[in-house]
Coordinates of C-alpha atoms and ligand atoms in Angstrom, one line a residue:
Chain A
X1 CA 104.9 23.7 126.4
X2 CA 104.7 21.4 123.4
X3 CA 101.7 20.1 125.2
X4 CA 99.9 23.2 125.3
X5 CA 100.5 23.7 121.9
X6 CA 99.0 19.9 120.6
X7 CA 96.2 21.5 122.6
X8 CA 95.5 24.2 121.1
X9 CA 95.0 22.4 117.4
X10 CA 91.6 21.4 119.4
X11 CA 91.2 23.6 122.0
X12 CA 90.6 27.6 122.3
X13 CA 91.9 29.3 125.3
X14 CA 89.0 32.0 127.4
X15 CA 91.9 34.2 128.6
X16 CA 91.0 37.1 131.0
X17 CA 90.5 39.3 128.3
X18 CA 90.1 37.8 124.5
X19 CA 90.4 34.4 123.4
X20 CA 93.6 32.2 122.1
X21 CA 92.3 30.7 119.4
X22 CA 94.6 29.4 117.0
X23 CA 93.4 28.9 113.2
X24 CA 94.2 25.6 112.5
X25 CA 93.4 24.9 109.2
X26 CA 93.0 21.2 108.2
X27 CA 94.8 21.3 104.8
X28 CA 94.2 17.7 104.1
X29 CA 90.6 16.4 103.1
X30 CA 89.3 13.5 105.2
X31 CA 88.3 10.7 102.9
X32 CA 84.3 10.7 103.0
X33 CA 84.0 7.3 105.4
X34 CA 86.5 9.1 107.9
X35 CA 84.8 12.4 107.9
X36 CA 81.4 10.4 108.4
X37 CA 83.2 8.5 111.3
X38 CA 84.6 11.5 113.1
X39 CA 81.0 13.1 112.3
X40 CA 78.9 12.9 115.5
X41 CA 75.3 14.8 116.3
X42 CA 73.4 14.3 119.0
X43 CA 70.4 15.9 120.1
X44 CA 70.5 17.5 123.0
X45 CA 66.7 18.5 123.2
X46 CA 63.7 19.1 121.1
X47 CA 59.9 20.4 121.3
X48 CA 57.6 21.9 119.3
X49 CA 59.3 25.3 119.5
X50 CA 63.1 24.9 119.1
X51 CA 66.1 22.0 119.0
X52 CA 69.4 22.1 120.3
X53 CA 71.7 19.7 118.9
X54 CA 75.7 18.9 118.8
X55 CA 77.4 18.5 116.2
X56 CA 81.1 17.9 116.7
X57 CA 83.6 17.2 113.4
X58 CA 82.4 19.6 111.1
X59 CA 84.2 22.9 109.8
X60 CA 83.1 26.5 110.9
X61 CA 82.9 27.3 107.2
X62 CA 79.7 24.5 106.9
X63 CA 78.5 25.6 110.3
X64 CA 78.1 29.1 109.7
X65 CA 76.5 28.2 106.0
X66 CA 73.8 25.8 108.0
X67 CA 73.5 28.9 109.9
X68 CA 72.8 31.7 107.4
X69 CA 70.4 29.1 105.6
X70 CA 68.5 28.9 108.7
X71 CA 67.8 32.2 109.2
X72 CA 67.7 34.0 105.5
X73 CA 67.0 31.0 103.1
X74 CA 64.7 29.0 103.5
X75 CA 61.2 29.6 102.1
X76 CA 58.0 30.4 103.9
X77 CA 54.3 32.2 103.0
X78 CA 54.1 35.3 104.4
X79 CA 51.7 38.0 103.5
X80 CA 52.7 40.5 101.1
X81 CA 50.2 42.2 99.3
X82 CA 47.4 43.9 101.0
X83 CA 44.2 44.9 99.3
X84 CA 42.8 47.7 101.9
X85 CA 39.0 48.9 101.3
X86 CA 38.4 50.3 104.8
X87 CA 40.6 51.4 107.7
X88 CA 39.2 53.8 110.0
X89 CA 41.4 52.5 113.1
X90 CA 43.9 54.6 114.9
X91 CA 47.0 52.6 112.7
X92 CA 47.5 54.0 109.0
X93 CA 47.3 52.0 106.4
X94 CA 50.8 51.4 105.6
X95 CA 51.8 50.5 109.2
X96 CA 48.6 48.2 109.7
X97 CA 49.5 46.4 106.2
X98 CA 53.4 45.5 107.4
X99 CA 51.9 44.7 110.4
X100 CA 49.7 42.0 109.0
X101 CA 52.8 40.7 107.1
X102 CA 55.0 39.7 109.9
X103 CA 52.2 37.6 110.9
X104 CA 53.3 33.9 110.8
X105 CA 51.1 31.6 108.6
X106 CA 50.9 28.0 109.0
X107 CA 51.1 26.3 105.8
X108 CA 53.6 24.0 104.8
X109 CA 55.2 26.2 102.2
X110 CA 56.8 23.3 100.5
X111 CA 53.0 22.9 98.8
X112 CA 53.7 26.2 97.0
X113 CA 55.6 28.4 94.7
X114 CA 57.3 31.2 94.1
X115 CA 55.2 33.8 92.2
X116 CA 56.7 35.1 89.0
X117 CA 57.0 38.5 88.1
X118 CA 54.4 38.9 85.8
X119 CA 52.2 36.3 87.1
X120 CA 48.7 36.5 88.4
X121 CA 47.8 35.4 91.9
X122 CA 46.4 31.9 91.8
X123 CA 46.0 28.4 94.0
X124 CA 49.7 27.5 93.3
X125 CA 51.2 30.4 94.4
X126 CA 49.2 32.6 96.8
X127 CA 47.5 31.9 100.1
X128 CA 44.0 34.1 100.7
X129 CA 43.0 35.6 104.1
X130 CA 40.1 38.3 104.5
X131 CA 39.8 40.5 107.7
X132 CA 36.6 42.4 107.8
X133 CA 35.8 43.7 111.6
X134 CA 33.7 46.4 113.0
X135 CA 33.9 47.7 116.4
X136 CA 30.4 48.2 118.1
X137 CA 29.1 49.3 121.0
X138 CA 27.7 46.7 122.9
X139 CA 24.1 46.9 124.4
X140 CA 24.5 47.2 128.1
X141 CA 23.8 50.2 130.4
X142 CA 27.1 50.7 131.0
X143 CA 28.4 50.6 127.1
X144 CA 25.7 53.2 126.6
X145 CA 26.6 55.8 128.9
X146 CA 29.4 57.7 127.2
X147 CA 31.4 58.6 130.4
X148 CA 32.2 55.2 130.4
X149 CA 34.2 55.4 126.9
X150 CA 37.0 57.7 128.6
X151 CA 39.8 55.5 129.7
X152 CA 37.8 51.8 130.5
X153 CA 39.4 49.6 132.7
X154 CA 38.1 46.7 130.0
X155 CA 36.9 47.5 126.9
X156 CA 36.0 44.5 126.0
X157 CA 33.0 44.5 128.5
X158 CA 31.9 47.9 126.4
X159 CA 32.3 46.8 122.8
X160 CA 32.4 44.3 120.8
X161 CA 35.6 44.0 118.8
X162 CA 37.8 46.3 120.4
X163 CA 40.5 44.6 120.1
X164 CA 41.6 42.4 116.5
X165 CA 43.3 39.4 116.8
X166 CA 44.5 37.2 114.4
X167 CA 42.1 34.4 114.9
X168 CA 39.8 37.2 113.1
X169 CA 41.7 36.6 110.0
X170 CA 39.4 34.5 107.7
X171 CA 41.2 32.0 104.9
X172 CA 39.8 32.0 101.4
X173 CA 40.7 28.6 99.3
X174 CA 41.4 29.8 96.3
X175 CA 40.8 26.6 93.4
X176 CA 41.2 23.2 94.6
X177 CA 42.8 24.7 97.9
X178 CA 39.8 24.1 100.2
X179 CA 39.9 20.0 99.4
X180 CA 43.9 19.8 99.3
X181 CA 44.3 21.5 103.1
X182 CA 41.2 19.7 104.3
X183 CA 43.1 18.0 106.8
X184 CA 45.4 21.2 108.0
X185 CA 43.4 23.5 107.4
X186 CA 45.5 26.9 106.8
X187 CA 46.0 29.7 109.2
X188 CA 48.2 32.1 111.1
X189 CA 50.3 30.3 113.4
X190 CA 49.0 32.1 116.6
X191 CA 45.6 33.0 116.8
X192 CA 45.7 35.2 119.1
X193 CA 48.1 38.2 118.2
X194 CA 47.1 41.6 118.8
X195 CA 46.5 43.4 115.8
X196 CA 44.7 46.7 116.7
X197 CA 42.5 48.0 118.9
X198 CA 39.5 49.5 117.8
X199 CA 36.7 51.8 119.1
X200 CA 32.8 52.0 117.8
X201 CA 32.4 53.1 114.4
X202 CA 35.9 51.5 113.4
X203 CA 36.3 49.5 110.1
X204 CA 38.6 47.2 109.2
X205 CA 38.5 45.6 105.3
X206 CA 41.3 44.0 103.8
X207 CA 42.2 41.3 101.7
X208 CA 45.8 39.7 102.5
X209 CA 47.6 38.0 99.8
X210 CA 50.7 35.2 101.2
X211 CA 53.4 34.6 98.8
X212 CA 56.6 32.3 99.1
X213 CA 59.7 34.3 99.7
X214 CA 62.7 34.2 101.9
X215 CA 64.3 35.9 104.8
X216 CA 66.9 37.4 102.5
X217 CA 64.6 39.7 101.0
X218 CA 62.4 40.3 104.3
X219 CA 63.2 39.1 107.6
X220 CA 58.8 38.0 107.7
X221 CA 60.0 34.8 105.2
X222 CA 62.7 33.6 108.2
X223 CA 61.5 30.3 109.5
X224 CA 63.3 30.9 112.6
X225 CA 63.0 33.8 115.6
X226 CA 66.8 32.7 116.6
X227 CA 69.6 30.1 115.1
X228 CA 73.0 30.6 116.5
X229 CA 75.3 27.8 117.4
X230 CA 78.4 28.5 119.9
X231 CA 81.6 25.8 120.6
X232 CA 81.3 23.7 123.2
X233 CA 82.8 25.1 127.0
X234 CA 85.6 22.2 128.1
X235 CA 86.3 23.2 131.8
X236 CA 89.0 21.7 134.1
X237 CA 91.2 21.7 137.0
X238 CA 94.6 22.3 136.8
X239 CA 95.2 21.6 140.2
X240 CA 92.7 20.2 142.8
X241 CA 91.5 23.4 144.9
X242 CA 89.6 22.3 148.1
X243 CA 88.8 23.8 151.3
X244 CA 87.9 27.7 151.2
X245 CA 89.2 28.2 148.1
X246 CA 86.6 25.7 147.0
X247 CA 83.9 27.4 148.4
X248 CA 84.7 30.9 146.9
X249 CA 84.7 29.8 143.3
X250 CA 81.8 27.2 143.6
X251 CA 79.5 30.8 144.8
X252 CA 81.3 32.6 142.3
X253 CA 80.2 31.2 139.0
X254 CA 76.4 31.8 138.6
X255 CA 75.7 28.9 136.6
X256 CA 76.8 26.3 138.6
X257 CA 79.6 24.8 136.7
X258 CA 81.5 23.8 139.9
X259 CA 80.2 21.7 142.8
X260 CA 81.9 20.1 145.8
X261 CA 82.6 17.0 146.7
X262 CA 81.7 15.0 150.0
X263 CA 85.5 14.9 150.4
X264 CA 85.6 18.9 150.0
X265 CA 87.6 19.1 146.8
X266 CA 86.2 21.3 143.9
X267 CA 85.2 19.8 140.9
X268 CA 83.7 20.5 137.5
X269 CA 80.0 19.1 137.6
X270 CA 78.5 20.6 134.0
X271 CA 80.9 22.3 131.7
X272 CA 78.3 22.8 129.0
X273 CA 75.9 25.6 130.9
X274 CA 79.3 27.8 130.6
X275 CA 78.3 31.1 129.2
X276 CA 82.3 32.3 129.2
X277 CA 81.2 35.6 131.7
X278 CA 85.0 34.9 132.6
X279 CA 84.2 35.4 136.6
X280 CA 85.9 32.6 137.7
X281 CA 89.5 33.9 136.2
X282 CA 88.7 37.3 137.2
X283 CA 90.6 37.1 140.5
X284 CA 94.5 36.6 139.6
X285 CA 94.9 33.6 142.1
X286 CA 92.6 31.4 140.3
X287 CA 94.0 32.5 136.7
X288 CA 96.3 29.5 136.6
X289 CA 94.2 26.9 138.4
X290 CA 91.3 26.7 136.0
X291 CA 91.5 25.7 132.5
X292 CA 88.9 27.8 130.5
X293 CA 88.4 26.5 126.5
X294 CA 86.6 26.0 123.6
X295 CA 86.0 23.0 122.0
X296 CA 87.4 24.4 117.7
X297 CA 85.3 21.7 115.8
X298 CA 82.3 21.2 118.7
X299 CA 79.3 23.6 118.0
X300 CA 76.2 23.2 119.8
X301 CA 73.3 24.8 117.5
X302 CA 70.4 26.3 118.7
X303 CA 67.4 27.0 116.6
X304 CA 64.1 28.3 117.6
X305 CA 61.1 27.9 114.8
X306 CA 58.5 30.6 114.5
X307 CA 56.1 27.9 113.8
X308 CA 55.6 27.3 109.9
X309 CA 58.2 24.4 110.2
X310 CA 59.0 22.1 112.9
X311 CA 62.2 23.3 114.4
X312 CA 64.0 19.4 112.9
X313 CA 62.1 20.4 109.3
X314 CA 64.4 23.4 109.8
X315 CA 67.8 21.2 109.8
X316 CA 66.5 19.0 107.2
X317 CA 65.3 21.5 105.1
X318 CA 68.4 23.6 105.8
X319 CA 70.6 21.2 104.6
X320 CA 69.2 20.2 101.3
X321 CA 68.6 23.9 100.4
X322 CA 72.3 23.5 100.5
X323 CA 72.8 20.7 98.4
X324 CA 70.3 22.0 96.1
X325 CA 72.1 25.5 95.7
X326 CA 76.0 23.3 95.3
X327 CA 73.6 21.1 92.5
X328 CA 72.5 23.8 91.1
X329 CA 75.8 25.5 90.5
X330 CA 77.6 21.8 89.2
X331 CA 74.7 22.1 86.8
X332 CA 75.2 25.8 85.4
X333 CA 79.1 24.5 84.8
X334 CA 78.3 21.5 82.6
X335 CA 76.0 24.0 80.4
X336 CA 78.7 26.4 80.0
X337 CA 80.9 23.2 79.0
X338 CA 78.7 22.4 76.6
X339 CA 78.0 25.8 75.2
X340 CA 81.6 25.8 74.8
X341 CA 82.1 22.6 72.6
Chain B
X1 CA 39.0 72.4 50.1
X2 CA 42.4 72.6 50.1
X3 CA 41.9 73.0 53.7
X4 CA 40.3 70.2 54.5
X5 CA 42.5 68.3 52.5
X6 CA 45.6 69.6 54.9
X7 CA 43.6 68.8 58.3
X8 CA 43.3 65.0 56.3
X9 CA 46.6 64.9 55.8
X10 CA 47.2 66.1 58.9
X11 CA 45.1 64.1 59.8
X12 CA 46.6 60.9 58.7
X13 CA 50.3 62.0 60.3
X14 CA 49.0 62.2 63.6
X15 CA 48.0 58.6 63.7
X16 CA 51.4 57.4 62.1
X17 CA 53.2 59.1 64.4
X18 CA 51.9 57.6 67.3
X19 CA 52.3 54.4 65.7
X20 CA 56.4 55.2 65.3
X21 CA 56.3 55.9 69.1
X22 CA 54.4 53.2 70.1
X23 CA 57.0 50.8 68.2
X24 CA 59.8 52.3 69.7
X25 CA 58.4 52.1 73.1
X26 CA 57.9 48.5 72.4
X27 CA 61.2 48.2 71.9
X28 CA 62.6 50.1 74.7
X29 CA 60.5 46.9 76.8
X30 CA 61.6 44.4 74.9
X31 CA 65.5 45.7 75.4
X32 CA 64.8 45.7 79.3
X33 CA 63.5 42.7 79.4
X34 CA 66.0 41.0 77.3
X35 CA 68.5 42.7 79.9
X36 CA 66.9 40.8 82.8
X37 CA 67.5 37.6 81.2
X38 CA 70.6 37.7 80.2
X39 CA 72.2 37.9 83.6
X40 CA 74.6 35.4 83.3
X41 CA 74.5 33.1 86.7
X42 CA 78.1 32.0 86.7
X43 CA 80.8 33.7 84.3
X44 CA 84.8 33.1 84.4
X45 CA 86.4 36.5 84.3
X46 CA 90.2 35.5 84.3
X47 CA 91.3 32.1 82.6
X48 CA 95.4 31.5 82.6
X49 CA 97.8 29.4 82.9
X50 CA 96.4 26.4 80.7
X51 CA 93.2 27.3 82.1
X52 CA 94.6 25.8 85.8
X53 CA 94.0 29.6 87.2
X54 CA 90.2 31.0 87.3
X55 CA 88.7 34.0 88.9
X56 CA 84.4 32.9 88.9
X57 CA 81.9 35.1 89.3
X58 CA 78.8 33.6 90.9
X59 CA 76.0 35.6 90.6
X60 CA 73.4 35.8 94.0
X61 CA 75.6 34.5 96.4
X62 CA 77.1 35.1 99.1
X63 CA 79.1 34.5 102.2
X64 CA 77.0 30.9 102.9
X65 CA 78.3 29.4 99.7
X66 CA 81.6 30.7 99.5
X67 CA 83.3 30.2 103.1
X68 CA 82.3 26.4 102.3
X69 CA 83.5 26.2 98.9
X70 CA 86.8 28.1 99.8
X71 CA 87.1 26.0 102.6
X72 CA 86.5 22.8 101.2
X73 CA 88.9 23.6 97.8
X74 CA 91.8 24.7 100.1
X75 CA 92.0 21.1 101.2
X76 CA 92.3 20.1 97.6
X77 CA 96.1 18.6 97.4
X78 CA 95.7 19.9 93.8
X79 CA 94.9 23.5 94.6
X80 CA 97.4 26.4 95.4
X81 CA 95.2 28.8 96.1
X82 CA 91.8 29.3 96.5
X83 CA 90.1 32.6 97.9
X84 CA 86.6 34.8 97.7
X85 CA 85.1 37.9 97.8
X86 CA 81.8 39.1 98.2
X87 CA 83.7 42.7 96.6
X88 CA 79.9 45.2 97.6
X89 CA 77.6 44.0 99.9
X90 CA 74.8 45.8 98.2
X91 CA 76.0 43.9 94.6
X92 CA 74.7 40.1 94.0
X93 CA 77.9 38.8 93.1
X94 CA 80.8 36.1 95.0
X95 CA 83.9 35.8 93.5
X96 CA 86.0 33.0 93.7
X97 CA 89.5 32.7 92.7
X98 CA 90.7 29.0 92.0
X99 CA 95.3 28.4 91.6
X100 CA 95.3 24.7 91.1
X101 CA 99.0 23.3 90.2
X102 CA 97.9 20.0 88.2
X103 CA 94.2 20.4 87.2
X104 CA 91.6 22.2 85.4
X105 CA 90.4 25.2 87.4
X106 CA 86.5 24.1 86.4
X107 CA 87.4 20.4 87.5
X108 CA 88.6 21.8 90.8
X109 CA 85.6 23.7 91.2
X110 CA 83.7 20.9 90.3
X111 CA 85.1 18.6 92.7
X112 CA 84.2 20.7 95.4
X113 CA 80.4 20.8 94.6
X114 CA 80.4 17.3 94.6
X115 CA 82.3 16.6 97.9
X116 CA 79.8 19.4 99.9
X117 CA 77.0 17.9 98.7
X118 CA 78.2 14.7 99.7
X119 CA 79.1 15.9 103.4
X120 CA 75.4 17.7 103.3
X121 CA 73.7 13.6 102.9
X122 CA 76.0 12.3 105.5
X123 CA 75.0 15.2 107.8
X124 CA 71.0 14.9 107.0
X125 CA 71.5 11.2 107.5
X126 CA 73.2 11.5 110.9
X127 CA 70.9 14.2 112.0
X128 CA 68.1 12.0 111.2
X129 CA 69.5 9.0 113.3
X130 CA 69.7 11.1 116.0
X131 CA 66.1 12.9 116.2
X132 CA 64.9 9.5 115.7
X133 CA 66.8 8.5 119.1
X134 CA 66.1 11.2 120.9
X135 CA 62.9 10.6 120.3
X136 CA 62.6 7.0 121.5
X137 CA 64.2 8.2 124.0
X138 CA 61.7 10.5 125.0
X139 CA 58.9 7.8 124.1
X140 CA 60.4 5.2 127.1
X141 CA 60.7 8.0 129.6
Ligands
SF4_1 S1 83.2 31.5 132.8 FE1 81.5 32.0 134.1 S2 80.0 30.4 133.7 FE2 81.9 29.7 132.9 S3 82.7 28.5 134.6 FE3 83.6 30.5 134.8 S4 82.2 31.6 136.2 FE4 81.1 29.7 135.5

């Protein structure tokens, strides 16, 4: 019993229904060069589109910040105001011009600022793009005979421009812009998002203005599509299961935690691709063989970049806007001191 | 003549009026404006106890800053208590209520800053390390 309980400081129990998870608050601080000892990441894997990394020895309360950072605090350009001198295409105005600002722009946004209030729009601040596009008919027998326009198996063949795309978006230096981004030259992350469709006689004119903001105000500034981290799955035996029994709850888990041995005995071959769907413990006789958990202090993050940042800039930059806001806050305490004295 | 003399005189009110109500439109700005600034990012609403108690008010945050700070000055040997609140979601204010037994409320507080921005270098650093493995790693596959 006492053993199950030792356990659970570290361990949360998958029960058949809920989870036993015990809060076990550590109410002593680790000195620093322990809590950077019992600190471990590892990466896990990483491309151009997202990371997974480990990290094991940190608190929920830190994993959860890194989390919210991810996802609502950390800046990027987006477009925000829209300057719209024609639109003659099927999409109103206002649904065209929040369209165009969830589109991701690729600009480091560390380059920029945030645009004050009663500022002006200027190379520091703001990123240009210009979309002018007219849909015409092209000059084929086929585009010219009207019958065709009802309901074309490929418009594109008929007119030109009938579908936008962001590729079609044109970026404006504004200042010294054009020599500082002459090596990354600034546009929208994917150039070939669907913007509207168009047919002849359509106009499109606009003038998109990208400003600095964050995910907190709207969910265009977020850096990331997803960041979630979840605690580690610990699998195990309780009591060695072979023969048919073996065979039943290797078929029954769909990710393939479980494999056989050569000897027929069951044993756990990957624990991590666990996704808790609780199968395995569904039927009472396995209940007490298997030994579902949680690693408590284990958490295997997960973030996916849109594409302004590279998914590690993420972590990096997720982490210092952390410091920043605790430096911020020390700061703000030694003016009050001194307002005091 | 005496006419025209009113319609001067007249005259000359209409132009001062406006003038009053231009001023005290200018005014009415400036008082907004002034309001804006003087949002006060951090104030202590309660003090007691030989200032060891405080109740802060942070203004702009959230749940990311104060689970950490709650949970790093709980493990404080010199705090009693230590709790927030986030009291409307649609309001930009944390609270933060600090019961140390032997220090300064503000030291307390203090200390914590300092020890999570410690743990956030040791993180980036170990992060780091570990991209750069991974990808040498990667690099001799
Ligand atoms: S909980 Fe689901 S995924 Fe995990 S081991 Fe059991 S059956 Fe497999």
């Amino acid at each position: 019993m006492s053993n199950i309980f030792e356990e659970s400081k570290t361990r949360a129990f998958i029960k058949n229904e809920g989870v036993d998870y015990n809060t076990t608050v550590t109410t002593q601080e680790l000195p620093l060069e322990d809590f950077a000892e019992n600190l471990q990441i590892d990466v896990i894997s990483l491309n151009d589109e997202d990371i997974t990394f480990d990290v094991k020895g940190i608190d929920p309360a830190f994993a959860n910040a890194l989390r919210r950072i991810f996802i609502s605090e950390i800046p990027t350009m987006a477009i925000e105001k829209v300057n719209m001198w024609q639109n003659t295409s099927v999409i109103p105005d206002e649904v065209l011009a929040h369209r165009m600002g969830l589109v991701p722009i690729k600009v480091d946004p560390r380059l920029f600022e945030v645009k004050g209030k009663n500022e002006d729009h200027n190379e520091n601040n703001c990123v240009q793009f210009n979309l002018h596009i007219k849909c015409t008919r092209k000059n084929t027998p086929e585009a010219q005979n009207r019958e065709n326009d009802i309901l074309p198996e490929n418009d594109e063949a008929l007119f030109n421009h009938a579908s936008v795309y962001t590729s079609d978006m044109k970026w404006v230096p504004i200042g010294t812009q054009e020599e500082k981004f002459k090596n990354t030259p600034i546009r929208p992350v994917y150039e070939d998002i669907l913007l509207s469709k168009m047919r002849p006689g359509q106009e499109i004119e606009m003038e998109l203005m990208c400003e600095k903001g964050v995910g907190k105000t709207h969910a265009k500034w977020s850096p990331v599509s997803t960041a979630y981290y979840r605690l580690l799955p610990d699998i195990a035996l309780k009591e060695e299961i072979s023969g048919e029994e073996a065979q039943e709850l290797k078929s029954k888990c769909p990710m393939n935690v479980f494999d056989i041995e050569d000897t027929g005995k069951l044993f756990v071959k990957n624990s991590r691709v666990c996704t808790t769907c609780r199968e395995c413990i569904r039927d009472e006789k396995f209940v007490d063989k298997i030994k579902l958990a949680k690693v408590k202090n284990h958490f295997e993050f997960t973030v996916e970049s849109v594409g302004m940042y590279k998914p590690e800039e993420i972590v990096t930059e997720g982490i210092k806007i952390l410091k920043e806001k605790v430096k911020c806050w020390k700061n703000t305490m030694k003016g009050m001191e001194e307002d005091e004295e | 003549m005496s006419d025209s003399e009113n319609e001067q005189i007249e005259n000359q009110d209409e132009p001062m009026i406006e003038e009053e109500n231009s001023v005290d439109n200018e005014e009415i700005v400036d008082a907004k404006e002034e309001e804006e600034v003087d949002i006060q990012p951090l104030t202590i609403d309660n003090i007691e106890d030989d200032n060891k108690n405080a109740t802060f008010t942070f203004y702009d945050e959230e749940h990311t800053l104060g689970n950490v700070l709650r949970n790093t000055l709980i493990k404080n040997k010199n705090v009693d208590f230590c709790g927030y609140t986030v009291p409307h979601p649609s309001e930009p204010y944390m609270k933060l209520r600090v019961q140390s037994n032997k220090k300064d409320a503000k030291v307390v507080l203090k200390h914590g800053f300092k020890r999570i921005s410690k743990e956030c270098d040791i993180i980036t650093e170990k992060f780091l390390e570990s991209v750069a493995k991974f990808k040498q790693t990667q690099m001799e596959d």
